[in-house]
Short mmCIF file of C-alpha atoms in Angstrom, two decimals:
data_model
loop_
_atom_site.label_atom_id
_atom_site.label_comp_id
_atom_site.label_asym_id
_atom_site.label_seq_id
_atom_site.Cartn_x
_atom_site.Cartn_y
_atom_site.Cartn_z
CA MET A 1 0.00 0.00 0.00
CA ASN A 2 2.74 2.43 0.91
CA ALA A 3 4.46 1.87 -2.41
CA THR A 4 1.41 3.14 -4.32
CA ARG A 5 0.78 6.22 -2.17
CA PRO A 6 1.11 9.45 -4.24
CA ALA A 7 4.47 11.11 -3.72
CA SER A 8 2.78 14.43 -3.02
CA ARG A 9 1.35 13.04 0.23
CA ARG A 10 4.65 11.67 1.49
CA SER A 11 6.51 13.82 3.99
CA ALA A 12 9.63 15.34 2.49
CA THR A 13 12.99 14.17 3.82
CA LEU A 14 16.41 15.76 3.86
CA GLU A 15 17.31 13.46 0.98
CA ASP A 16 14.38 14.78 -1.08
CA ILE A 17 15.40 18.37 -0.51
CA ALA A 18 19.06 17.62 -1.23
CA ARG A 19 18.16 15.85 -4.49
CA GLU A 20 16.03 18.77 -5.71
CA ALA A 21 18.58 21.37 -4.67
CA GLY A 22 21.47 19.42 -6.17
CA VAL A 23 23.49 19.47 -2.95
CA SER A 24 24.50 17.00 -0.27
CA VAL A 25 22.30 16.03 2.67
CA SER A 26 24.85 17.55 5.04
CA THR A 27 24.60 20.87 3.19
CA VAL A 28 20.81 20.78 3.56
CA SER A 29 21.14 20.06 7.26
CA ARG A 30 23.57 22.94 7.77
CA ALA A 31 21.38 25.30 5.72
CA LEU A 32 18.27 24.47 7.73
CA ASN A 33 20.26 25.25 10.86
CA ASP A 34 21.31 28.58 9.32
CA SER A 35 24.98 27.66 9.37
CA PRO A 36 27.32 30.41 8.15
CA SER A 37 29.31 27.75 6.31
CA VAL A 38 26.58 27.59 3.61
CA LYS A 39 26.51 30.34 0.99
CA ARG A 40 23.57 32.72 1.25
CA ARG A 41 22.13 31.89 -2.20
CA THR A 42 22.35 28.16 -1.55
CA LYS A 43 20.73 28.57 1.84
CA GLN A 44 17.93 30.62 0.33
CA GLN A 45 17.29 27.99 -2.36
CA ILE A 46 17.14 25.19 0.23
CA TRP A 47 14.72 27.10 2.44
CA GLN A 48 12.45 27.76 -0.55
CA ILE A 49 12.42 24.09 -1.50
CA ALA A 50 11.81 22.97 2.07
CA ARG A 51 8.90 25.37 2.46
CA ALA A 52 7.40 24.24 -0.88
CA HIS A 53 7.39 20.66 0.48
CA ASP A 54 5.91 21.75 3.85
CA TYR A 55 9.07 20.55 5.55
CA GLU A 56 8.95 21.29 9.29
CA PHE A 57 11.77 23.79 9.73
CA ARG A 58 11.66 23.98 13.51
CA ALA A 59 12.15 20.23 13.88
CA SER A 60 15.63 20.50 12.36
CA MET A 61 16.77 23.40 14.51
CA PRO A 62 17.89 23.75 18.10
CA ALA A 63 14.91 24.28 20.38
CA GLY A 64 14.44 27.83 21.61
CA PRO A 65 14.94 28.57 25.31
CA SER A 66 11.20 28.89 25.91
CA GLY A 67 9.79 26.13 23.72
CA ALA A 68 7.67 28.75 21.93
CA ASP A 69 4.67 27.79 19.83
CA ALA A 70 5.69 30.28 17.13
CA THR A 71 8.37 32.78 16.21
CA ILE A 72 7.57 36.23 14.84
CA ALA A 73 10.17 38.30 13.00
CA VAL A 74 9.94 42.09 12.81
CA VAL A 75 11.50 43.74 9.75
CA VAL A 76 11.71 47.50 9.19
CA PRO A 77 11.99 48.57 5.52
CA ALA A 78 14.26 51.55 4.87
CA PRO A 79 12.33 54.84 4.66
CA GLN A 80 12.67 56.93 1.51
CA ALA A 81 16.33 57.84 1.01
CA ARG A 82 17.16 57.22 4.68
CA GLU A 83 18.20 54.50 7.08
CA SER A 84 15.51 52.98 9.27
CA ARG A 85 15.67 53.94 12.95
CA VAL A 86 14.72 51.28 15.47
CA ALA A 87 14.94 53.94 18.19
CA ASP A 88 11.99 55.90 16.78
CA PRO A 89 9.61 56.40 19.75
CA PHE A 90 6.47 55.30 17.91
CA PHE A 91 8.26 52.20 16.63
CA LEU A 92 9.21 51.33 20.20
CA GLU A 93 5.60 51.82 21.33
CA LEU A 94 4.36 49.58 18.53
CA LEU A 95 7.06 47.02 19.23
CA ALA A 96 6.01 46.90 22.89
CA GLY A 97 2.45 46.09 21.82
CA ILE A 98 3.71 43.37 19.49
CA ALA A 99 5.94 41.91 22.22
CA GLU A 100 3.13 41.77 24.77
CA ALA A 101 0.77 40.12 22.29
CA ALA A 102 3.47 37.64 21.23
CA ARG A 103 4.15 36.67 24.84
CA GLU A 104 0.45 36.07 25.44
CA ARG A 105 0.44 33.76 22.42
CA ASN A 106 3.57 31.92 23.60
CA ALA A 107 5.51 33.22 20.62
CA ASP A 108 9.15 34.31 20.45
CA LEU A 109 9.95 37.68 18.90
CA LEU A 110 13.06 38.58 16.95
CA ILE A 111 14.14 41.88 15.39
CA SER A 112 15.75 41.43 12.00
CA HIS A 113 18.87 43.31 10.92
CA LEU A 114 17.47 43.52 7.39
CA THR A 115 16.32 46.87 5.97
CA PRO A 116 14.56 46.05 2.68
CA ARG A 117 14.80 48.65 -0.07
CA ALA A 118 13.42 46.69 -3.04
CA GLY A 119 11.19 43.76 -3.88
CA GLU A 120 14.07 41.30 -3.98
CA ASP A 121 14.94 42.32 -0.41
CA LEU A 122 11.40 41.40 0.69
CA ASP A 123 11.75 38.04 -1.06
CA TYR A 124 15.01 37.43 0.74
CA ALA A 125 13.51 38.40 4.10
CA MET A 126 10.71 35.88 3.63
CA SER A 127 12.52 33.02 1.92
CA THR A 128 15.35 32.85 4.44
CA SER A 129 13.33 33.51 7.57
CA ARG A 130 12.99 30.74 10.12
CA ALA A 131 10.05 32.56 11.69
CA THR A 132 6.44 31.45 11.56
CA GLY A 133 5.67 34.82 10.00
CA VAL A 134 6.98 38.34 9.51
CA ILE A 135 5.66 41.75 10.57
CA PHE A 136 6.93 44.57 8.36
CA ILE A 137 6.84 47.98 10.06
CA GLY A 138 6.12 50.54 7.34
CA GLN A 139 5.72 50.22 3.58
CA SER A 140 8.17 52.90 2.42
CA SER A 141 7.88 52.79 -1.40
CA LEU A 142 7.36 49.02 -1.49
CA HIS A 143 3.57 48.76 -1.81
CA HIS A 144 3.68 47.14 -5.26
CA ALA A 145 6.48 44.83 -4.13
CA PHE A 146 4.35 43.72 -1.17
CA ASN A 147 1.49 43.01 -3.59
CA ALA A 148 3.78 40.83 -5.69
CA LEU A 149 5.15 39.08 -2.60
CA ALA A 150 1.64 38.25 -1.37
CA LEU A 151 1.04 36.16 -4.50
CA ARG A 152 3.96 33.92 -3.53
CA ASP A 153 3.96 33.96 0.27
CA ASN A 154 1.25 35.27 2.61
CA ARG A 155 3.09 34.69 5.91
CA PHE A 156 3.37 38.40 6.60
CA VAL A 157 1.42 41.44 7.72
CA VAL A 158 2.31 45.11 7.38
CA TRP A 159 1.91 48.10 9.65
CA GLY A 160 1.18 50.95 7.29
CA ALA A 161 -1.18 52.84 5.05
CA GLU A 162 -4.29 51.45 3.39
CA PHE A 163 -4.28 51.12 -0.39
CA PRO A 164 -7.44 50.13 -2.32
CA ASP A 165 -5.54 47.65 -4.49
CA ALA A 166 -3.61 45.99 -1.64
CA GLN A 167 -3.30 42.21 -1.95
CA TYR A 168 -1.74 41.89 1.51
CA CYS A 169 -2.91 42.50 5.06
CA ALA A 170 -2.10 46.00 6.33
CA ILE A 171 -2.94 47.29 9.79
CA GLY A 172 -2.75 50.99 10.55
CA SER A 173 -4.69 54.02 11.67
CA ASP A 174 -7.16 55.86 9.45
CA ASN A 175 -4.60 58.43 8.37
CA VAL A 176 -6.96 60.47 6.22
CA ALA A 177 -9.49 60.78 9.04
CA GLY A 178 -6.73 61.60 11.52
CA GLY A 179 -5.35 64.35 9.30
CA ARG A 180 -8.82 65.74 8.77
CA ARG A 181 -9.55 65.69 12.52
CA ALA A 182 -6.33 67.52 13.42
CA THR A 183 -6.79 70.20 10.76
CA SER A 184 -10.48 70.73 11.52
CA HIS A 185 -9.59 71.37 15.15
CA LEU A 186 -7.11 74.05 14.13
CA VAL A 187 -9.72 75.63 11.87
CA ARG A 188 -12.21 75.70 14.77
CA LEU A 189 -9.59 77.64 16.75
CA GLY A 190 -9.66 80.32 14.05
CA ARG A 191 -6.44 79.31 12.30
CA ARG A 192 -6.42 79.86 8.54
CA ARG A 193 -2.78 79.62 7.43
CA ILE A 194 -2.07 76.06 8.49
CA LEU A 195 1.33 74.59 7.63
CA PHE A 196 1.51 70.86 6.89
CA LEU A 197 4.91 69.54 7.90
CA GLY A 198 5.90 66.05 6.74
CA ASP A 199 7.35 63.80 4.07
CA THR A 200 4.48 63.25 1.62
CA GLU A 201 6.51 60.60 -0.21
CA ALA A 202 5.84 58.36 2.79
CA PRO A 203 2.41 56.68 2.35
CA GLU A 204 1.10 57.44 5.84
CA ALA A 205 2.19 61.09 5.74
CA GLU A 206 0.69 61.49 2.26
CA GLN A 207 -2.65 60.23 3.54
CA ARG A 208 -2.49 62.59 6.54
CA SER A 209 -1.84 65.47 4.14
CA ARG A 210 -4.87 64.35 2.13
CA GLY A 211 -7.02 64.64 5.26
CA TYR A 212 -5.48 68.07 5.86
CA ARG A 213 -6.55 69.22 2.39
CA GLN A 214 -10.04 67.78 2.86
CA ALA A 215 -10.53 69.69 6.12
CA LEU A 216 -9.42 72.94 4.50
CA ALA A 217 -11.81 72.40 1.61
CA GLN A 218 -14.70 71.65 3.97
CA ALA A 219 -13.97 74.93 5.78
CA GLY A 220 -13.85 76.88 2.53
CA ILE A 221 -10.13 77.57 2.87
CA GLY A 222 -8.14 77.35 -0.32
CA SER A 223 -5.20 74.96 -0.40
CA ASP A 224 -1.82 76.68 -0.68
CA ASP A 225 1.01 74.43 -1.90
CA SER A 226 3.58 76.73 -0.29
CA LEU A 227 2.22 75.57 3.09
CA ILE A 228 3.15 71.93 2.36
CA VAL A 229 6.69 71.74 3.75
CA PRO A 230 8.72 68.49 3.51
CA ALA A 231 10.29 67.10 6.68
CA HIS A 232 11.47 63.61 7.60
CA PHE A 233 10.14 61.86 10.71
CA GLU A 234 12.94 63.33 12.83
CA VAL A 235 13.20 66.26 15.24
CA HIS A 236 16.25 67.84 13.58
CA SER A 237 14.83 67.56 10.07
CA ALA A 238 11.57 69.18 11.18
CA GLU A 239 13.39 71.92 13.10
CA ALA A 240 15.50 72.77 10.06
CA ALA A 241 12.47 72.76 7.75
CA THR A 242 10.52 75.07 10.07
CA ARG A 243 13.43 77.47 10.53
CA SER A 244 13.82 77.61 6.75
CA ALA A 245 10.11 78.41 6.31
CA ILE A 246 10.37 81.21 8.87
CA ALA A 247 13.56 82.58 7.28
CA ARG A 248 12.00 82.86 3.83
CA GLY A 249 9.04 84.77 5.24
CA LEU A 250 6.34 82.11 4.95
CA LYS A 251 3.33 83.25 6.99
CA PHE A 252 1.41 80.67 8.99
CA ASP A 253 -0.58 80.61 12.23
CA ALA A 254 -0.69 76.84 12.82
CA VAL A 255 1.26 73.66 12.15
CA PHE A 256 -0.16 70.20 11.57
CA ALA A 257 2.81 67.84 11.79
CA ALA A 258 2.73 64.33 10.32
CA SER A 259 4.27 62.94 13.53
CA ASP A 260 4.99 64.00 17.09
CA LEU A 261 8.74 64.07 16.44
CA ILE A 262 8.10 66.49 13.58
CA ALA A 263 5.84 68.59 15.82
CA ILE A 264 8.50 68.75 18.54
CA GLY A 265 11.06 69.90 15.98
CA ALA A 266 8.64 72.59 14.79
CA ILE A 267 8.08 73.84 18.35
CA ARG A 268 11.85 74.05 18.92
CA ALA A 269 12.28 76.12 15.77
CA LEU A 270 9.35 78.40 16.55
CA THR A 271 10.34 79.12 20.14
CA ARG A 272 13.99 79.71 19.20
CA SER A 273 12.77 82.19 16.59
CA GLY A 274 10.77 84.13 19.19
CA VAL A 275 7.38 82.76 18.11
CA ASP A 276 5.02 81.92 20.96
CA VAL A 277 3.37 78.49 20.89
CA PRO A 278 0.37 78.47 21.02
CA ALA A 279 -0.40 82.21 21.19
CA ASP A 280 1.12 82.96 17.78
CA VAL A 281 1.18 79.50 16.21
CA SER A 282 -0.84 76.43 17.23
CA VAL A 283 0.80 73.02 16.79
CA VAL A 284 -0.77 69.56 16.49
CA GLY A 285 1.18 66.32 16.08
CA TYR A 286 0.37 62.70 15.28
CA ASP A 287 1.20 59.46 17.19
CA ASN A 288 0.88 60.37 20.89
CA ILE A 289 4.36 59.19 21.81
CA PRO A 290 5.29 59.46 25.54
CA ALA A 291 7.38 62.58 24.90
CA ALA A 292 4.26 64.44 23.71
CA ARG A 293 3.24 64.83 27.37
CA LEU A 294 6.72 65.88 28.49
CA VAL A 295 7.58 68.72 26.12
CA THR A 296 6.72 72.36 26.84
CA PRO A 297 4.05 73.18 25.89
CA GLN A 298 2.51 69.72 26.10
CA LEU A 299 1.70 68.53 22.61
CA THR A 300 -1.82 68.24 21.22
CA THR A 301 -1.79 65.13 19.05
CA ILE A 302 -3.69 62.46 17.18
CA ASP A 303 -3.60 59.21 19.12
CA GLN A 304 -3.32 55.86 17.37
CA ASP A 305 -3.44 52.99 19.83
CA ALA A 306 -0.01 51.34 19.46
CA ASN A 307 -0.83 48.62 21.99
CA LEU A 308 -3.97 47.59 20.13
CA ALA A 309 -2.09 47.80 16.84
CA GLY A 310 0.54 45.38 18.10
CA ARG A 311 -2.11 42.92 19.21
CA MET A 312 -3.88 43.12 15.88
CA LEU A 313 -0.66 42.53 13.95
CA VAL A 314 0.17 39.41 15.97
CA SER A 315 -3.38 38.08 15.76
CA LYS A 316 -3.56 38.58 11.99
CA LEU A 317 -0.26 36.78 11.57
CA ILE A 318 -0.91 33.79 13.83
CA ASP A 319 -4.62 33.32 13.11
CA ARG A 320 -4.52 33.96 9.37
CA GLY A 321 -5.32 30.38 8.29
CA ASP A 322 -4.45 29.42 4.73
CA GLY A 323 -5.41 32.68 3.02
CA PRO A 324 -4.37 36.29 3.51
CA ALA A 325 -5.74 38.10 6.57
CA ILE A 326 -8.13 41.02 6.20
CA SER A 327 -6.74 44.55 6.53
CA GLU A 328 -8.16 46.79 9.24
CA ARG A 329 -7.98 50.47 10.20
CA LEU A 330 -7.68 51.73 13.78
CA GLU A 331 -9.78 54.67 14.85
CA THR A 332 -7.93 57.80 15.89
CA SER A 333 -8.72 60.36 18.58
CA LEU A 334 -7.65 63.96 19.19
CA LEU A 335 -5.88 64.57 22.50
CA ILE A 336 -6.07 68.27 23.26
CA ARG A 337 -3.17 69.63 25.31
CA GLU A 338 -1.36 72.96 25.52
CA SER A 339 0.30 73.37 22.13
CA CYS A 340 -2.84 74.24 20.21
CA GLY A 341 -4.23 76.83 22.61
CA GLY A 342 -7.72 75.45 22.93
#
């Protein structure tokens, strides 16, 4: 009976994988244990073959210290034209939520050294990963690459913006609604020359700027492209961008910043230029990082629940079943503090 069983139902062995890869059994064994003695390309090929045959990776590796039921890898793609920063406060908040959710699910968590910049980097991150699944923090400019990857491997979820044509699971806040809420609040305070500060090449910031434009239109305020000022998600970049805007005589009475770090940089530039926040210029940020409550004046901001986001990412990854998980948007809320003046 066993001799007539279809080969497709027989569990793959090291010999099967070695035969298909054209290497020795010992090479397969070393590759599955991630040995540095095996070349990267060979290792990647062996992992792809093993996964195609549903070979149980974890059985051929040393047991983890906790005997975890799963392993989750976190990978941070490189932002546009910059290096990724693991120390970003919002990333740390999100990572804490992921870690807590992983621990509750008896899953190990690892932070990858990889910083994907292109589709082939995403393929490499997936094909060589020993993890049960991967959480990518941010899409950068890789949306189409993620779509292509999802057709080959759905063991991943993404924290990021929502795209109508997305073929992969993305969790994130409703950036358009958040941007609209922040800007509408500034309009209600009587502000009319509202500066948007952020990198609109980044998907989430672009959507927040879209909400900003919608709120202005709803209030009957014309959109002025000179008030869209680029700034990376960093304090020093935002401070320099704001100081430059002030130096060239750009008039504005409010700032909606695409992140809290950007907002803090704007406040530094304004106060150092003798501008009173919020009497002269109101400032609203986005993220509600811990530092938002510690700066002077305390920062009004859009809150996106990083703890809930982490739990959703882990749940979507572990409970996805055979098909791709469904994307979801988190609601946002406006936290009014001192920096807006009302």
